[in-house]
Short mmCIF file of C-alpha atoms in Angstrom, two decimals:
data_model
loop_
_atom_site.label_atom_id
_atom_site.label_comp_id
_atom_site.label_asym_id
_atom_site.label_seq_id
_atom_site.Cartn_x
_atom_site.Cartn_y
_atom_site.Cartn_z
CA GLY A 1 0.00 0.00 0.00
CA ALA A 2 0.90 3.65 -0.12
CA VAL A 3 3.40 5.04 2.37
CA VAL A 4 2.94 8.11 4.50
CA SER A 5 5.71 9.33 6.75
CA GLN A 6 5.73 11.74 9.66
CA HIS A 7 8.59 13.63 11.17
CA PRO A 8 9.53 13.77 13.93
CA SER A 9 8.23 10.56 15.46
CA TRP A 10 8.41 12.09 18.91
CA VAL A 11 9.24 15.50 20.33
CA ILE A 12 9.63 16.99 23.79
CA CYS A 13 9.47 20.75 24.11
CA LYS A 14 9.12 23.47 26.68
CA SER A 15 5.84 25.22 27.25
CA GLY A 16 5.50 28.28 25.04
CA THR A 17 7.56 26.99 22.14
CA SER A 18 6.26 26.06 18.70
CA VAL A 19 6.55 22.61 17.20
CA LYS A 20 6.29 21.69 13.54
CA ILE A 21 5.23 18.22 12.41
CA GLU A 22 5.65 17.12 8.81
CA CYS A 23 3.50 14.63 6.95
CA ARG A 24 4.67 13.31 3.61
CA SER A 25 3.10 10.96 1.09
CA LEU A 26 6.10 9.12 -0.27
CA ASP A 27 4.83 7.32 -3.33
CA PHE A 28 1.66 9.11 -4.36
CA GLN A 29 0.30 12.60 -4.69
CA ALA A 30 -2.26 13.32 -2.01
CA THR A 31 -5.01 15.73 -2.92
CA THR A 32 -6.23 15.73 0.66
CA MET A 33 -4.44 15.35 3.96
CA PHE A 34 -6.03 14.99 7.36
CA TRP A 35 -4.67 15.74 10.82
CA TYR A 36 -5.88 13.80 13.84
CA ARG A 37 -5.16 13.94 17.54
CA GLN A 38 -5.40 11.03 19.93
CA PHE A 39 -5.28 11.34 23.71
CA PRO A 40 -4.44 8.26 25.81
CA LYS A 41 -7.15 5.62 25.87
CA GLN A 42 -9.27 7.66 23.48
CA SER A 43 -10.11 7.39 19.84
CA LEU A 44 -8.76 9.59 17.09
CA MET A 45 -10.31 13.00 16.69
CA LEU A 46 -10.17 14.83 13.39
CA MET A 47 -8.56 18.24 13.78
CA ALA A 48 -8.56 19.53 10.24
CA THR A 49 -8.73 18.66 6.58
CA SER A 50 -6.38 20.26 4.13
CA ASN A 51 -6.36 20.31 0.37
CA GLU A 52 -3.26 21.24 -1.55
CA GLY A 53 -3.06 24.93 -2.27
CA SER A 54 -6.05 25.95 -0.18
CA LYS A 55 -6.76 26.81 3.42
CA ALA A 56 -7.41 24.00 5.85
CA THR A 57 -10.90 23.29 7.15
CA TYR A 58 -10.84 23.00 10.92
CA GLU A 59 -13.20 20.98 13.05
CA GLN A 60 -15.30 22.73 15.64
CA GLY A 61 -13.30 23.48 18.77
CA VAL A 62 -9.90 23.37 17.07
CA GLU A 63 -8.16 26.74 17.13
CA LYS A 64 -6.83 27.52 13.67
CA ASP A 65 -4.42 30.13 15.03
CA LYS A 66 -2.91 27.61 17.42
CA PHE A 67 -2.71 24.68 15.02
CA LEU A 68 -1.35 26.07 11.78
CA ILE A 69 -1.66 23.78 8.79
CA ASN A 70 0.18 24.29 5.54
CA HIS A 71 -0.38 22.01 2.56
CA ALA A 72 2.09 23.50 0.13
CA SER A 73 2.44 20.56 -2.21
CA LEU A 74 0.73 17.31 -3.13
CA THR A 75 3.20 15.37 -1.02
CA LEU A 76 3.71 17.53 2.06
CA SER A 77 1.53 18.96 4.79
CA THR A 78 2.78 20.51 8.00
CA LEU A 79 1.08 21.03 11.34
CA THR A 80 2.60 23.67 13.61
CA VAL A 81 1.51 23.72 17.24
CA THR A 82 2.14 27.31 18.28
CA SER A 83 2.88 28.32 21.86
CA ALA A 84 2.49 24.73 22.99
CA HIS A 85 1.17 24.01 26.47
CA PRO A 86 1.15 20.77 28.46
CA GLU A 87 -2.49 20.15 27.51
CA ASP A 88 -1.36 19.96 23.87
CA SER A 89 0.63 16.84 24.71
CA SER A 90 -0.88 14.15 22.56
CA PHE A 91 -0.35 11.75 19.68
CA TYR A 92 -0.75 13.52 16.35
CA ILE A 93 -1.46 11.43 13.25
CA CYS A 94 -1.82 12.49 9.66
CA SER A 95 -3.39 10.65 6.79
CA ALA A 96 -3.35 11.23 3.08
CA SER A 97 -5.76 10.32 0.36
CA LEU A 98 -6.04 10.67 -3.37
CA ALA A 99 -9.38 11.68 -4.85
CA GLN A 100 -11.86 10.02 -2.49
CA GLU A 101 -9.73 6.88 -2.21
CA THR A 102 -8.85 5.19 1.06
CA GLN A 103 -6.81 7.11 3.60
CA TYR A 104 -3.25 6.08 4.33
CA PHE A 105 -2.07 6.89 7.82
CA GLY A 106 1.29 8.12 8.97
CA PRO A 107 3.04 6.49 11.93
CA GLY A 108 2.17 9.37 14.24
CA THR A 109 4.11 11.92 16.28
CA ARG A 110 4.13 11.88 20.06
CA LEU A 111 4.32 15.38 21.50
CA LEU A 112 5.18 16.02 25.13
CA VAL A 113 5.08 19.59 26.33
CA LEU A 114 6.82 20.20 29.63
CA LYS B 1 -24.67 8.74 22.05
CA ASN B 2 -21.62 8.47 19.81
CA GLU B 3 -22.17 8.47 16.07
CA VAL B 4 -20.04 5.34 15.80
CA GLU B 5 -20.19 2.68 18.49
CA GLN B 6 -18.11 -0.46 18.75
CA SER B 7 -18.46 -3.57 20.84
CA PRO B 8 -16.89 -5.07 22.75
CA GLN B 9 -14.45 -2.49 24.14
CA ASN B 10 -12.07 -5.23 25.22
CA LEU B 11 -11.78 -8.77 23.95
CA THR B 12 -9.48 -11.56 25.07
CA ALA B 13 -9.26 -14.75 23.06
CA GLN B 14 -7.19 -17.89 22.85
CA GLU B 15 -5.08 -18.51 19.80
CA GLY B 16 -7.14 -20.14 17.08
CA GLU B 17 -10.49 -18.71 18.13
CA PHE B 18 -12.89 -16.99 15.74
CA ILE B 19 -13.30 -13.33 16.67
CA THR B 20 -16.05 -10.85 15.86
CA ILE B 21 -16.00 -7.11 16.50
CA ASN B 22 -19.15 -5.12 15.87
CA CYS B 23 -19.71 -1.54 14.76
CA SER B 24 -22.94 0.43 14.60
CA TYR B 25 -23.26 3.91 13.18
CA SER B 26 -26.01 6.49 13.14
CA VAL B 27 -24.88 8.77 10.32
CA GLY B 28 -25.22 8.50 6.58
CA ILE B 29 -21.97 7.18 5.19
CA SER B 30 -20.16 6.92 1.90
CA ALA B 31 -17.97 4.13 3.25
CA LEU B 32 -17.08 2.27 6.41
CA HIS B 33 -13.46 1.71 7.39
CA TRP B 34 -11.81 -0.83 9.63
CA LEU B 35 -8.40 0.16 10.96
CA GLN B 36 -5.80 -1.59 13.08
CA GLN B 37 -3.68 0.33 15.57
CA HIS B 38 -0.63 -1.34 17.08
CA PRO B 39 0.80 -0.52 20.54
CA GLY B 40 3.30 1.91 19.04
CA GLY B 41 0.42 3.90 17.63
CA GLY B 42 0.81 3.20 13.93
CA ILE B 43 -2.43 2.73 12.06
CA VAL B 44 -3.07 0.38 9.17
CA SER B 45 -6.15 0.55 7.02
CA LEU B 46 -7.67 -2.95 6.83
CA PHE B 47 -10.83 -2.45 4.83
CA MET B 48 -12.91 0.23 3.19
CA LEU B 49 -16.35 -1.00 2.24
CA SER B 50 -19.66 0.46 1.19
CA SER B 51 -21.65 -2.75 0.71
CA GLY B 52 -21.50 -6.49 1.13
CA LYS B 53 -18.38 -8.24 2.25
CA LYS B 54 -14.62 -8.13 1.77
CA LYS B 55 -12.00 -10.70 2.66
CA HIS B 56 -8.27 -10.37 3.05
CA GLY B 57 -6.42 -13.38 4.37
CA ARG B 58 -7.92 -14.29 7.75
CA LEU B 59 -9.86 -11.05 7.98
CA ILE B 60 -13.42 -10.60 6.80
CA ALA B 61 -15.47 -7.41 6.95
CA THR B 62 -19.19 -7.20 6.32
CA ILE B 63 -21.61 -4.31 6.22
CA ASN B 64 -25.41 -4.06 6.31
CA ILE B 65 -26.33 -0.61 5.04
CA GLN B 66 -30.01 -0.89 5.99
CA GLU B 67 -29.18 -1.82 9.58
CA LYS B 68 -26.17 0.55 9.73
CA HIS B 69 -24.01 -2.19 11.10
CA SER B 70 -20.65 -3.67 10.23
CA SER B 71 -18.64 -6.56 11.60
CA LEU B 72 -14.98 -7.48 11.46
CA HIS B 73 -14.18 -11.17 11.77
CA ILE B 74 -10.81 -12.76 12.37
CA THR B 75 -10.51 -16.48 11.69
CA ALA B 76 -7.87 -18.65 13.35
CA SER B 77 -6.72 -15.77 15.55
CA HIS B 78 -3.04 -15.44 16.41
CA PRO B 79 -1.18 -13.47 19.11
CA ARG B 80 0.15 -11.13 16.42
CA ASP B 81 -3.46 -10.06 15.80
CA SER B 82 -3.40 -8.36 19.22
CA ALA B 83 -4.07 -4.68 18.59
CA VAL B 84 -6.78 -2.05 18.78
CA TYR B 85 -9.34 -2.36 15.99
CA ILE B 86 -11.14 0.82 15.05
CA CYS B 87 -14.27 1.29 13.02
CA ALA B 88 -14.65 4.62 11.22
CA ALA B 89 -17.58 6.02 9.29
CA GLU B 90 -16.72 8.10 6.25
CA THR B 91 -19.06 10.97 5.53
CA SER B 92 -18.92 13.85 3.07
CA GLY B 93 -15.51 15.11 2.05
CA SER B 94 -13.82 11.87 3.13
CA ARG B 95 -14.28 12.91 6.75
CA LEU B 96 -13.88 10.01 9.19
CA THR B 97 -15.70 9.64 12.48
CA PHE B 98 -14.11 7.00 14.66
CA GLY B 99 -15.44 4.48 17.12
CA GLU B 100 -13.66 4.15 20.42
CA GLY B 101 -11.85 1.03 19.37
CA THR B 102 -11.76 -2.57 20.52
CA GLN B 103 -8.66 -3.77 22.34
CA LEU B 104 -8.05 -7.33 21.20
CA THR B 105 -5.65 -9.61 23.06
CA VAL B 106 -4.98 -13.06 21.68
CA ASN B 107 -3.18 -15.35 24.09
CA PRO B 108 -1.01 -18.23 22.91
#
């Protein structure tokens, strides 16, 4: 199947700093990329949907100024957690899809904010 | 009430047993997904189906659109099948709404 990578796989940062997470589709061009967040013992929650070259669509309750999403190309989307706080500590997962096809998930990024 | 509900939440089986995980949804869907999440967090898409039945190796997924219900079956279960299995309903714009997952443990 298609391969989606995320970088970094884990990150520890101080409160107040910004963290950028990259999501890349390695062997296909993704028209749509999705960002999810998963807290311990909970299911995935969709944060936002991004289409290449356009602004991301955020889910209700997700602050677009705090979670900046850039989908600059068909193979790369970035999520920047700005001014991170301990409550932002979570597991962030991206997925990529091509034209209504199945979603391929990245391996996830564990973020710990101290 | 969640839009996507799975049962059971936890399931322990002996190696070789036939396993069934159920998923009910209350929204209109374009497709129903079954995903597998391993302890490290990585997610693998197992099935995407909009009608009938699909089979891949020892895994079988079925869906009944009228009853808004899907099942994932594992035949001849093996300890390496131990993982969290997640049902997700796909709605407009490829948006996925996830069930809470079923933690499966298969003992040798």
